[in-house]
Coordinates of C-alpha atoms and ligand atoms in Angstrom, one line a residue:
M1 CA -0.3 -14.9 19.5
C2 CA -1.9 -13.4 22.6
G3 CA -3.4 -10.0 23.0
I4 CA -1.6 -7.5 25.3
V5 CA -3.0 -4.3 26.8
G6 CA -1.6 -1.8 29.3
Y7 CA -2.7 1.5 30.7
I8 CA -1.1 4.2 32.9
G9 CA -2.6 7.5 33.5
T10 CA -5.5 9.2 35.4
R11 CA -8.4 7.1 34.2
E12 CA -9.6 3.9 35.9
A13 CA -7.3 1.3 34.3
Y14 CA -9.5 -1.8 34.6
P15 CA -12.4 -0.7 32.2
V16 CA -9.8 0.5 29.6
I17 CA -8.0 -2.8 29.8
L18 CA -11.1 -4.9 29.8
K19 CA -12.5 -3.2 26.7
G20 CA -9.0 -3.5 25.1
L21 CA -8.9 -7.2 25.7
K22 CA -12.3 -7.7 24.1
R23 CA -11.0 -5.8 21.0
L24 CA -7.9 -8.1 20.9
E25 CA -9.8 -11.4 21.7
Y26 CA -9.4 -12.5 18.1
R27 CA -5.7 -12.9 18.8
G28 CA -6.4 -15.7 21.4
Y29 CA -9.2 -16.7 23.7
D30 CA -7.9 -19.6 25.9
S31 CA -7.8 -17.5 29.1
S32 CA -7.4 -13.8 30.2
G33 CA -6.3 -11.8 33.1
V34 CA -5.4 -8.4 34.5
A35 CA -2.9 -7.1 37.1
L36 CA -3.7 -3.8 38.7
K37 CA -1.4 -1.7 40.9
N38 CA -2.9 0.8 43.5
E39 CA -2.2 2.0 47.0
Q40 CA -2.9 -1.5 48.3
G41 CA -0.3 -3.0 46.1
L42 CA -0.3 -5.4 43.2
K43 CA -3.5 -7.5 42.5
V44 CA -3.8 -10.2 39.8
Y45 CA -7.2 -11.5 38.5
K46 CA -7.2 -14.3 35.8
K47 CA -9.6 -16.9 34.4
K48 CA -9.6 -19.7 31.9
G49 CA -11.9 -19.0 28.9
K50 CA -13.1 -15.8 27.2
V51 CA -12.7 -12.3 28.6
A52 CA -16.4 -12.3 29.5
E53 CA -15.6 -15.0 32.0
L54 CA -12.9 -12.9 33.6
E55 CA -15.3 -9.9 33.8
E56 CA -17.9 -12.2 35.4
S57 CA -15.4 -13.5 38.0
V58 CA -14.5 -10.0 39.4
I59 CA -18.0 -8.6 39.8
G60 CA -18.2 -7.0 43.2
I61 CA -14.4 -6.7 43.6
D62 CA -12.9 -3.2 44.0
M63 CA -10.9 -2.9 40.8
H64 CA -9.7 0.7 41.4
A65 CA -6.3 1.5 39.9
H66 CA -4.6 3.9 37.5
I67 CA -2.0 1.4 36.3
G68 CA -2.7 -2.0 34.9
I69 CA -1.8 -4.7 32.4
G70 CA -4.1 -7.2 30.7
H71 CA -3.7 -10.3 28.6
T72 CA -5.8 -12.6 26.5
R73 CA -4.1 -15.9 25.8
W74 CA -3.5 -18.3 22.9
A75 CA -1.8 -21.2 24.7
T76 CA 1.6 -22.4 23.6
H77 CA 3.4 -23.6 26.8
G78 CA 0.9 -25.1 29.3
E79 CA -2.8 -26.0 28.6
P80 CA -5.5 -23.4 28.9
S81 CA -6.2 -23.1 32.6
D82 CA -6.5 -20.5 35.5
R83 CA -3.0 -21.3 36.7
N84 CA -1.4 -20.9 33.2
A85 CA -3.3 -17.7 32.5
H86 CA -1.4 -14.4 32.5
P87 CA -0.5 -12.2 34.3
H88 CA 2.1 -14.1 36.3
L89 CA 3.4 -13.0 39.7
S90 CA 7.1 -13.4 40.6
N91 CA 8.0 -15.6 43.6
N92 CA 8.5 -12.4 45.8
K93 CA 5.1 -11.2 44.6
K94 CA 6.6 -7.8 43.7
L95 CA 6.5 -8.2 39.9
A96 CA 3.6 -9.0 37.6
M97 CA 4.1 -9.7 33.9
I98 CA 2.3 -10.6 30.7
H99 CA 3.9 -12.0 27.6
N100 CA 3.1 -12.6 23.9
G101 CA 5.6 -15.0 22.3
I102 CA 7.7 -18.0 23.1
I103 CA 10.9 -18.3 25.2
E104 CA 12.7 -21.1 23.5
N105 CA 15.4 -21.7 26.1
Y106 CA 13.1 -21.5 29.1
A107 CA 13.7 -25.1 30.3
P108 CA 17.5 -24.7 31.3
I109 CA 16.7 -21.4 32.9
K110 CA 13.8 -22.9 34.8
Q111 CA 16.1 -25.7 36.1
E112 CA 18.7 -23.1 37.2
L113 CA 16.0 -21.3 39.2
I114 CA 14.5 -24.4 40.7
N115 CA 18.0 -25.3 41.9
K116 CA 18.0 -21.9 43.6
G117 CA 14.7 -22.7 45.3
Y118 CA 12.2 -20.9 43.0
I119 CA 8.7 -22.3 43.0
F120 CA 6.6 -22.4 39.8
H121 CA 2.8 -22.2 39.9
S122 CA 2.3 -22.7 36.1
D123 CA 3.8 -24.6 33.1
T124 CA 4.5 -21.4 31.2
D125 CA 7.8 -20.1 29.8
T126 CA 6.6 -16.6 30.9
E127 CA 6.7 -17.4 34.6
V128 CA 10.3 -18.6 34.1
L129 CA 11.4 -15.3 32.5
L130 CA 9.6 -13.4 35.3
N131 CA 11.5 -15.2 38.1
F132 CA 14.7 -15.0 36.1
I133 CA 14.2 -11.2 36.1
E134 CA 13.5 -11.2 39.9
D135 CA 16.6 -13.3 40.4
I136 CA 18.9 -11.0 38.4
Q137 CA 17.4 -7.9 40.2
K138 CA 18.1 -9.5 43.6
N139 CA 21.6 -10.7 42.8
N140 CA 22.6 -7.4 41.1
E141 CA 20.6 -5.1 43.4
C142 CA 19.7 -3.2 40.2
A143 CA 16.7 -1.4 38.9
L144 CA 14.0 -3.4 37.2
E145 CA 14.8 -1.9 33.8
E146 CA 18.5 -3.1 34.2
A147 CA 17.5 -6.6 35.3
L148 CA 15.1 -6.9 32.3
R149 CA 17.9 -5.8 29.9
I150 CA 20.3 -8.4 31.4
A151 CA 17.6 -11.1 31.2
L152 CA 16.6 -10.3 27.6
K153 CA 20.2 -10.7 26.5
R154 CA 20.1 -14.3 27.9
I155 CA 16.9 -15.5 26.4
V156 CA 16.2 -16.9 22.9
G157 CA 12.7 -16.5 21.3
A158 CA 10.0 -14.0 20.6
Y159 CA 8.4 -11.7 23.1
C160 CA 6.3 -8.7 23.8
I161 CA 6.2 -8.2 27.6
L162 CA 4.7 -5.7 30.0
L163 CA 6.0 -5.6 33.5
I164 CA 4.7 -3.7 36.6
S165 CA 6.4 -3.7 40.0
E166 CA 5.4 -3.0 43.6
D167 CA 8.6 -1.0 44.0
E168 CA 8.5 1.1 40.8
P169 CA 5.4 3.4 41.1
D170 CA 3.9 5.0 38.1
T171 CA 5.8 2.8 35.7
I172 CA 5.1 0.1 33.1
I173 CA 8.2 -1.4 31.5
A174 CA 7.7 -3.0 28.1
A175 CA 10.0 -4.8 25.6
R176 CA 9.5 -6.4 22.2
K177 CA 11.3 -8.7 19.8
G178 CA 9.2 -10.4 17.1
S179 CA 5.8 -9.8 18.7
P180 CA 4.1 -6.5 18.0
L181 CA 3.7 -3.6 20.4
V182 CA 2.1 -0.2 19.8
I183 CA 2.0 2.6 22.4
G184 CA -0.7 5.3 22.3
I185 CA 0.3 8.8 23.4
G186 CA -2.4 10.6 25.4
K187 CA -2.3 13.8 27.6
G188 CA -0.9 12.5 30.9
E189 CA -1.6 8.9 30.0
H190 CA -0.3 6.1 27.8
F191 CA -2.0 3.0 26.2
L192 CA 0.0 -0.1 25.3
A193 CA -1.3 -2.9 23.0
S194 CA -0.5 -5.6 20.5
D195 CA -2.3 -3.5 17.8
A196 CA -4.1 -0.2 17.5
S197 CA -7.6 -1.5 18.0
P198 CA -7.6 -1.0 21.9
I199 CA -6.1 2.5 21.4
I200 CA -8.0 4.1 18.6
E201 CA -10.9 5.4 20.7
Y202 CA -8.5 7.3 23.0
T203 CA -5.8 8.7 20.7
K204 CA -4.5 8.5 17.1
E205 CA -0.9 9.3 18.0
V206 CA 1.0 6.0 18.3
V207 CA 4.6 4.7 18.4
Y208 CA 5.4 1.3 16.9
V209 CA 8.1 -0.2 19.2
N210 CA 10.9 -1.9 17.2
D211 CA 12.6 -5.2 17.9
Y212 CA 15.1 -5.2 20.8
E213 CA 13.6 -2.0 22.2
I214 CA 12.6 -1.4 25.9
A215 CA 9.9 1.2 26.7
I216 CA 9.8 2.9 30.1
V217 CA 6.3 4.3 30.3
K218 CA 5.0 6.8 32.9
P219 CA 1.8 8.8 32.8
D220 CA 3.5 11.8 31.1
E221 CA 6.7 10.2 29.8
L222 CA 7.7 7.6 27.3
I223 CA 11.4 6.6 27.1
L224 CA 12.6 4.1 24.4
K225 CA 16.0 2.4 24.8
N226 CA 17.8 -0.4 23.0
L227 CA 19.3 -3.4 24.8
G228 CA 22.6 -1.4 24.9
N229 CA 20.8 1.1 27.2
E230 CA 21.0 3.8 24.5
K231 CA 18.0 6.1 24.2
Q232 CA 16.0 5.8 20.9
T233 CA 13.8 8.6 19.5
P234 CA 10.2 7.5 19.5
F235 CA 8.7 7.9 16.0
I236 CA 5.1 9.1 16.4
T237 CA 2.6 7.9 13.7
K238 CA -0.9 9.1 13.1
L239 CA -3.5 6.2 12.9
D240 CA -5.8 6.4 9.8
M241 CA -8.3 4.0 11.3
E242 CA -11.8 4.9 12.5
L243 CA -13.6 3.4 15.5
A244 CA -16.4 2.2 13.3
A245 CA -13.9 0.0 11.5
I246 CA -13.7 -2.2 14.6
E247 CA -17.4 -2.4 15.4
K248 CA -19.8 -5.0 13.9
G249 CA -21.9 -2.3 12.2
G250 CA -25.2 -4.3 12.8
Y251 CA -23.9 -7.6 11.5
E252 CA -24.1 -10.7 13.7
H253 CA -20.5 -11.5 13.2
F254 CA -17.3 -9.6 12.1
M255 CA -16.8 -12.4 9.4
L256 CA -20.2 -11.6 7.8
K257 CA -19.5 -7.9 8.0
E258 CA -16.1 -8.3 6.4
I259 CA -17.5 -10.5 3.6
H260 CA -20.1 -7.8 2.9
E261 CA -17.5 -5.0 3.1
Q262 CA -15.6 -6.4 0.0
P263 CA -17.3 -4.2 -2.7
N264 CA -15.9 -1.2 -0.7
T265 CA -12.6 -2.7 0.4
I266 CA -11.7 -3.9 -3.1
H267 CA -12.8 -0.5 -4.4
D268 CA -10.6 1.2 -1.8
C269 CA -7.7 -1.0 -2.8
L270 CA -8.1 -0.1 -6.5
R271 CA -8.9 3.6 -6.0
G272 CA -6.3 6.0 -7.2
R273 CA -4.2 3.1 -8.4
L274 CA -6.1 1.4 -11.2
L275 CA -6.9 4.1 -13.8
P276 CA -8.4 2.3 -16.9
E277 CA -9.4 5.6 -18.4
T278 CA -5.8 6.6 -18.8
G279 CA -4.4 3.0 -18.9
Q280 CA -2.2 3.7 -15.9
I281 CA -1.5 1.7 -12.7
M282 CA -0.2 4.1 -10.0
M283 CA 1.6 2.2 -7.2
G284 CA 4.5 4.0 -5.7
G285 CA 6.1 0.9 -4.2
I286 CA 6.2 -0.7 -7.7
E287 CA 6.9 2.5 -9.6
N288 CA 10.1 3.3 -7.6
N289 CA 11.3 -0.3 -8.0
L290 CA 10.1 -1.2 -11.4
D291 CA 13.6 -2.2 -12.6
A292 CA 14.1 -4.7 -9.8
L293 CA 10.6 -6.2 -10.6
V294 CA 10.8 -6.1 -14.4
N295 CA 14.3 -7.6 -14.4
A296 CA 13.7 -10.1 -11.7
Q297 CA 15.3 -13.4 -12.6
R298 CA 12.9 -15.2 -10.3
I299 CA 10.1 -14.2 -8.0
V300 CA 9.7 -16.2 -4.7
I301 CA 6.5 -15.6 -2.8
V302 CA 6.5 -16.4 0.9
A303 CA 3.4 -16.6 3.0
C304 CA 1.2 -18.7 5.2
G305 CA -2.5 -19.9 5.2
T306 CA -4.8 -17.8 3.1
S307 CA -2.0 -15.5 2.1
W308 CA -0.2 -18.5 0.6
H309 CA -3.3 -19.2 -1.5
A310 CA -3.2 -15.6 -2.8
G311 CA 0.5 -16.3 -3.6
L312 CA -0.5 -19.4 -5.7
I313 CA -2.9 -17.3 -7.7
A314 CA -0.2 -14.6 -8.2
E315 CA 2.1 -17.4 -9.5
Y316 CA -0.4 -18.2 -12.3
M317 CA -0.9 -14.4 -13.0
I318 CA 2.8 -13.4 -13.0
E319 CA 4.0 -16.4 -15.0
E320 CA 1.2 -15.9 -17.6
L321 CA 1.4 -12.1 -17.9
C322 CA 5.0 -11.2 -17.0
R323 CA 6.8 -14.4 -18.1
I324 CA 8.8 -14.4 -14.9
P325 CA 9.4 -17.8 -13.1
V326 CA 7.6 -17.8 -9.7
E327 CA 7.9 -20.1 -6.8
V328 CA 5.4 -20.1 -3.9
E329 CA 6.8 -21.1 -0.5
Y330 CA 5.3 -21.8 2.8
S331 CA 7.2 -19.4 5.1
S332 CA 7.7 -22.0 7.8
E333 CA 9.5 -24.3 5.3
F334 CA 11.3 -21.6 3.5
R335 CA 12.9 -20.2 6.7
Y336 CA 14.5 -23.5 7.7
R337 CA 15.2 -24.9 4.2
N338 CA 18.3 -22.7 3.6
P339 CA 16.8 -21.7 0.2
I340 CA 19.0 -20.6 -2.7
I341 CA 18.7 -16.9 -3.2
N342 CA 20.4 -15.5 -6.3
K343 CA 21.2 -11.9 -7.2
G344 CA 18.2 -10.5 -9.0
D345 CA 15.7 -12.6 -7.1
V346 CA 12.7 -10.8 -5.8
I347 CA 10.8 -12.0 -2.6
I348 CA 7.2 -11.1 -2.4
A349 CA 5.9 -11.4 1.2
I350 CA 2.1 -11.6 1.5
S351 CA 0.5 -11.1 5.0
Q352 CA -2.7 -9.7 6.3
S353 CA -1.4 -9.0 9.8
G354 CA 2.2 -8.2 8.8
E355 CA 3.2 -10.0 12.0
T356 CA 3.2 -13.7 11.1
A357 CA 6.4 -15.0 12.7
D358 CA 7.3 -17.6 10.1
T359 CA 7.0 -15.0 7.3
L360 CA 8.9 -12.3 9.2
V361 CA 11.9 -14.6 9.8
A362 CA 11.8 -16.0 6.3
L363 CA 12.2 -12.4 5.1
E364 CA 15.0 -11.7 7.6
R365 CA 16.8 -14.8 6.1
A366 CA 16.2 -13.7 2.5
K367 CA 17.3 -10.1 3.3
E368 CA 20.5 -11.4 4.8
Q369 CA 21.2 -13.0 1.4
G370 CA 20.6 -9.8 -0.5
A371 CA 17.1 -10.4 -1.9
F372 CA 14.8 -7.5 -2.7
I373 CA 11.8 -7.7 -0.5
F374 CA 8.4 -6.5 -1.6
G375 CA 5.6 -6.7 1.0
V376 CA 1.9 -7.1 0.3
V377 CA 0.4 -6.3 3.7
N378 CA -2.9 -5.1 5.2
V379 CA -1.9 -3.8 8.7
V380 CA -0.2 -0.4 8.3
G381 CA 3.0 0.0 10.2
S382 CA 3.3 -3.8 10.9
S383 CA 6.7 -5.5 11.2
I384 CA 6.6 -7.1 7.7
A385 CA 5.7 -3.7 6.2
R386 CA 8.7 -2.1 8.0
I387 CA 11.2 -4.9 7.1
S388 CA 10.3 -4.8 3.4
H389 CA 12.3 -2.7 0.9
A390 CA 9.1 -1.6 -0.7
G391 CA 5.5 -2.7 -0.8
A392 CA 1.8 -2.1 -1.3
Y393 CA -0.9 -2.1 1.3
T394 CA -4.2 -3.9 0.6
H395 CA -6.3 -1.2 2.3
A396 CA -8.9 -3.8 3.4
G397 CA -9.3 -2.1 6.8
H398 CA -9.1 -3.8 10.1
E399 CA -9.9 -7.5 9.7
I400 CA -11.2 -8.9 13.0
G401 CA -12.8 -12.2 12.0
V402 CA -10.1 -14.9 12.4
A403 CA -11.0 -16.4 9.0
S404 CA -9.4 -14.0 6.4
T405 CA -11.9 -12.8 3.8
K406 CA -11.7 -9.1 2.7
A407 CA -7.9 -9.2 3.2
F408 CA -7.7 -12.1 0.7
T409 CA -9.5 -10.2 -2.0
G410 CA -7.5 -7.2 -1.2
Q411 CA -4.3 -9.2 -1.8
L412 CA -5.6 -10.5 -5.1
A413 CA -6.4 -7.0 -6.2
V414 CA -2.9 -5.7 -5.4
L415 CA -1.2 -8.8 -7.0
S416 CA -3.4 -8.3 -10.1
M417 CA -2.3 -4.7 -10.4
M418 CA 1.3 -5.7 -9.8
A419 CA 1.3 -8.4 -12.5
L420 CA -0.4 -6.0 -15.0
K421 CA 2.0 -3.2 -14.4
I422 CA 5.1 -5.4 -14.6
A423 CA 3.8 -7.2 -17.7
Y424 CA 3.0 -3.8 -19.5
A425 CA 6.5 -2.5 -18.6
K426 CA 8.0 -5.7 -19.9
K427 CA 5.8 -5.7 -23.0
T428 CA 4.9 -9.3 -22.3
I429 CA 1.2 -8.3 -22.7
T430 CA -0.5 -6.5 -25.6
H431 CA -2.1 -3.1 -25.0
E432 CA -5.5 -4.5 -25.8
R433 CA -5.2 -7.3 -23.2
Y434 CA -3.8 -4.9 -20.6
I435 CA -6.7 -2.5 -21.0
Q436 CA -9.3 -5.4 -21.1
L437 CA -7.9 -6.9 -17.9
M438 CA -7.8 -3.4 -16.2
N439 CA -11.5 -3.0 -17.1
D440 CA -12.3 -6.4 -15.8
L441 CA -10.5 -5.7 -12.5
H442 CA -12.2 -2.3 -12.3
A443 CA -15.6 -4.0 -12.6
V444 CA -15.0 -6.4 -9.7
P445 CA -16.5 -4.3 -6.9
E446 CA -19.9 -4.0 -8.7
K447 CA -19.8 -7.7 -9.5
V448 CA -19.1 -8.7 -5.9
K449 CA -22.1 -6.4 -4.9
E450 CA -24.3 -8.5 -7.3
I451 CA -23.1 -11.8 -5.6
L452 CA -23.8 -10.4 -2.1
K453 CA -27.3 -9.0 -3.1
D454 CA -29.1 -12.3 -2.2
T455 CA -27.2 -15.0 -0.4
S456 CA -30.3 -17.0 0.7
N457 CA -29.4 -19.7 -1.9
I458 CA -25.9 -20.2 -0.4
K459 CA -27.4 -20.2 3.1
A460 CA -29.8 -23.0 2.0
I461 CA -27.0 -25.1 0.4
A462 CA -25.0 -24.7 3.7
E463 CA -27.8 -26.0 5.8
K464 CA -28.3 -28.9 3.4
Y465 CA -24.7 -30.1 3.8
K466 CA -23.9 -29.0 7.3
D467 CA -23.8 -32.5 8.7
A468 CA -21.3 -33.8 6.1
K469 CA -18.2 -35.4 7.6
D470 CA -15.9 -34.4 4.8
F471 CA -15.9 -32.1 1.8
L472 CA -13.8 -31.9 -1.4
F473 CA -13.1 -28.7 -3.2
L474 CA -11.9 -28.9 -6.8
G475 CA -10.8 -26.4 -9.4
R476 CA -8.4 -26.0 -12.3
G477 CA -6.0 -23.3 -13.3
Y478 CA -6.7 -20.0 -11.5
N479 CA -9.6 -21.8 -9.7
F480 CA -7.4 -24.5 -8.1
P481 CA -6.0 -22.1 -5.4
V482 CA -9.6 -20.8 -4.9
A483 CA -10.6 -24.4 -4.2
L484 CA -7.8 -24.7 -1.6
E485 CA -9.0 -21.4 0.0
G486 CA -12.6 -22.7 0.1
A487 CA -11.5 -25.8 1.8
L488 CA -9.4 -23.8 4.3
K489 CA -12.3 -21.5 5.2
L490 CA -14.6 -24.5 5.8
K491 CA -12.1 -26.2 8.0
E492 CA -11.5 -23.1 10.0
I493 CA -15.1 -22.1 10.5
S494 CA -17.0 -25.4 10.6
Y495 CA -14.4 -27.9 11.9
I496 CA -15.5 -30.2 8.9
H497 CA -12.5 -32.0 7.3
A498 CA -12.1 -30.5 3.8
E499 CA -9.5 -30.8 1.1
G500 CA -8.8 -28.8 -2.0
Y501 CA -7.4 -30.4 -5.1
P502 CA -6.6 -29.8 -8.7
A503 CA -9.7 -31.4 -10.3
A504 CA -7.6 -33.6 -12.7
E505 CA -5.7 -35.0 -9.7
M506 CA -8.8 -36.9 -8.5
K507 CA -8.1 -39.9 -10.7
H508 CA -4.8 -40.3 -9.0
G509 CA -6.3 -41.3 -5.7
P510 CA -8.8 -39.0 -4.0
I511 CA -11.7 -40.2 -6.2
A512 CA -11.7 -43.3 -4.0
L513 CA -13.3 -41.0 -1.3
V514 CA -16.3 -40.2 -3.5
D515 CA -19.7 -41.6 -2.6
E516 CA -23.3 -40.3 -2.1
N517 CA -22.3 -38.8 1.3
L518 CA -19.4 -36.7 0.0
P519 CA -20.2 -33.1 -1.1
V520 CA -17.8 -32.1 -3.8
V521 CA -17.5 -28.3 -4.5
F522 CA -16.4 -27.5 -8.0
V523 CA -15.1 -24.0 -8.8
A524 CA -16.2 -24.3 -12.4
T525 CA -16.5 -20.8 -13.8
K526 CA -16.2 -20.3 -17.6
D527 CA -12.5 -20.3 -18.5
S528 CA -9.9 -22.0 -20.7
Y529 CA -10.2 -25.1 -18.5
Y530 CA -14.0 -25.3 -18.9
E531 CA -14.3 -28.4 -21.0
K532 CA -11.9 -30.2 -18.8
I533 CA -13.8 -29.3 -15.6
V534 CA -17.1 -30.5 -17.2
S535 CA -15.6 -34.0 -17.6
N536 CA -14.3 -33.9 -14.1
V537 CA -17.8 -33.1 -12.8
Q538 CA -19.1 -36.1 -14.8
E539 CA -16.4 -38.4 -13.2
I540 CA -17.8 -37.4 -9.7
K541 CA -21.4 -37.7 -10.8
A542 CA -20.6 -41.2 -12.0
R543 CA -19.7 -42.1 -8.5
K544 CA -22.8 -40.5 -7.0
G545 CA -20.8 -37.6 -5.5
Q546 CA -23.0 -34.6 -4.4
V547 CA -21.8 -31.8 -6.7
I548 CA -22.0 -28.2 -5.5
A549 CA -20.8 -25.8 -8.3
V550 CA -19.6 -22.2 -8.4
A551 CA -20.7 -21.5 -12.0
T552 CA -20.7 -18.4 -14.3
E553 CA -24.1 -16.7 -14.7
G554 CA -25.7 -17.9 -18.0
D555 CA -23.9 -21.2 -18.0
T556 CA -26.4 -24.0 -18.4
I557 CA -24.1 -27.1 -18.7
I558 CA -22.5 -27.1 -15.2
P559 CA -25.8 -26.1 -13.5
G560 CA -27.5 -29.0 -15.4
M561 CA -25.1 -31.5 -13.9
A562 CA -24.7 -30.1 -10.4
N563 CA -27.0 -30.8 -7.4
D564 CA -26.6 -27.2 -6.2
V565 CA -25.2 -24.1 -7.8
M566 CA -23.8 -20.7 -6.7
F567 CA -23.6 -18.3 -9.6
V568 CA -21.1 -15.5 -10.1
P569 CA -20.9 -12.9 -12.8
D570 CA -18.7 -13.6 -15.8
T571 CA -15.2 -12.1 -16.0
D572 CA -11.7 -13.0 -17.4
E573 CA -10.1 -16.2 -15.8
V574 CA -7.2 -14.1 -14.5
I575 CA -9.7 -11.9 -12.5
A576 CA -12.2 -14.7 -11.7
P577 CA -10.7 -15.7 -8.3
L578 CA -11.8 -12.3 -6.9
L579 CA -15.4 -13.4 -7.6
S580 CA -15.5 -17.2 -7.2
T581 CA -14.0 -17.0 -3.7
I582 CA -17.0 -15.0 -2.4
P583 CA -19.6 -17.8 -2.5
L584 CA -17.1 -20.1 -0.8
Q585 CA -16.6 -17.6 2.0
L586 CA -20.4 -17.4 2.5
L587 CA -20.8 -21.2 2.3
S588 CA -18.3 -21.7 5.2
Y589 CA -19.8 -18.9 7.2
Y590 CA -23.4 -20.3 6.9
V591 CA -22.2 -23.9 7.6
G592 CA -20.4 -22.6 10.7
I593 CA -23.6 -20.7 11.8
A594 CA -25.8 -23.7 11.1
K595 CA -23.5 -25.7 13.4
G596 CA -23.7 -23.0 16.2
I597 CA -20.0 -22.3 16.0
D598 CA -18.5 -18.9 17.2
V599 CA -17.3 -18.1 13.6
D600 CA -15.4 -15.0 14.7
K601 CA -13.3 -17.0 17.2
P602 CA -13.1 -20.6 16.0
R603 CA -11.4 -23.1 18.4
N604 CA -7.7 -23.4 18.5
L605 CA -7.1 -20.5 16.1
A606 CA -5.9 -16.9 16.4
K607 CA -5.9 -14.1 13.9
S608 CA -2.2 -13.4 13.8
V609 CA 0.4 -16.2 14.4
T610 CA 3.2 -14.3 16.0
V611 CA 5.0 -17.4 17.3
E612 CA 6.5 -20.2 15.2
Ligands
LIG1 C1 -6.9 -17.5 7.3 O1 -8.2 -17.4 7.4 C2 -6.2 -17.7 8.6 N1 -6.5 -16.8 9.5 C3 -4.7 -18.0 8.5 O2 -4.5 -19.1 7.6 C4 -3.9 -16.8 7.9 O3 -4.1 -16.6 6.6 C5 -2.4 -17.1 8.1 O4 -2.2 -17.2 9.5 C6 -1.5 -16.0 7.6 O5 -1.8 -14.8 8.3 P1 -1.2 -13.4 7.7 O6 -1.8 -13.2 6.3 O7 -1.6 -12.4 8.7 O8 0.3 -13.6 7.6

């Protein structure tokens, strides 16, 4: 899941590309590079490490050009290094290419080319595709576009590629399948990128390129074609994102900014949809497909990572309120497991980026079997949004921190409204309960504001436990998936081994881990499991475990037992995950900071996993 940027027009290409790569760096930061084409020909500059290291390495070099492509890498084939960094040059040095994705059948093609005398300077699948294109162009004496079309019909895998050639002036050729590509339309210029963040400051008019499309981009012309060489009409969309959304706004890190944005983002997600005063929930995607949802025989939720945790919470909500059986599937397992999809089944796909490859292919599989697909997505216009039959956006705004925070609470807000609307339509919930839960949900933004008012206590707890080797996160009922999410956040941001567990499961093994060196985080807010969780805390205390508790304001029992407490305002257990997750986001952030980790770009991770 690399970041791709391209520019063609009248401006200096290098500064546009460099700024774009910095905006996309959350997608991968193992190495970066640019290829520029000017009167002197094709020049490639690339460097292992962050974009800043590339910038450093070209100081003093004439980077003049009006055409260029740039890449920031998340390594799949070939370790992070200068030679595996993109762009790659073809053997005849006439073609330069960048690629986001994986070419699965690159090895046999590489062998074919080696037998023909091609030399490879890297371990990447990308360089293989590039020389394959050179070879086809040479053998068929055809245009680059034609050679690319032939090559793409032979390869298997996911790709977004940008190509520039010595011999094709004023042209960038791009293609996509599985990995995202957006093209920004300017006056006499075009911007190409993996998402809109490098484009937003120049134009709001964009085209989302579809799978199996090739784009021939010139300063004042954009042609889209399919692999059958038939012209496609570009569908221009207006971006509703502001530049400020992708700036840090005075916060030290995007993650902290995004945690503190949640009172507004949850409010934005509920606004115009949740109307407690009239008892209505207005969501077009649900309204227009209420029958399919209300009469669903089974709901299967497919997702990955944090989105999968949101799916688990939705399982508890939908089964309790709507009385519809729900299964929550890891997309990567679901797509290969040949799952049983019956008529009347509804698939809910949850994804922040809307580009997660495993979830995308899982949906394609389910769609082939006739399932109704409902998407819960944050990135507008993303592939999962476009492949779904219907859906609801989470309106959390651009999420840049690799660790998902505001998108998670946005997902919970949408899934809560979905469950309430379906339950009310199914009459599986009383009017009183419906209104009570609507009011509790409506009150969440203010309650999150209260939690965020003073986070010094959480910061102190984080510094106290920052040197722990392991952490356990425990919860019951709706708070069990919150415990899983807390453990994931800490793993991602602090590199500390952390596990989430249903609290009652401890006795069946994990309690063997407990001693005075193990911090155990209990998500123990007031709910129907409260008495049970109190005894679970006692079990841990009995083994000298260090108990950190997320407790409901006003509770005295849990705080009396715990070593450290993070309070949240009271609310209904169905809505509680939207509050109890906030202290855990902050705990992981402050532990990461205390350990000096770049929390916006934690090692080995990337924001959107567009390869399997
Ligand atoms: C969460 O903090 C991680 N970034 C990761 O687990 C993420 O949730 C997962 O990759 C799914 O991404 P998606 O929501 O964009 O599909």
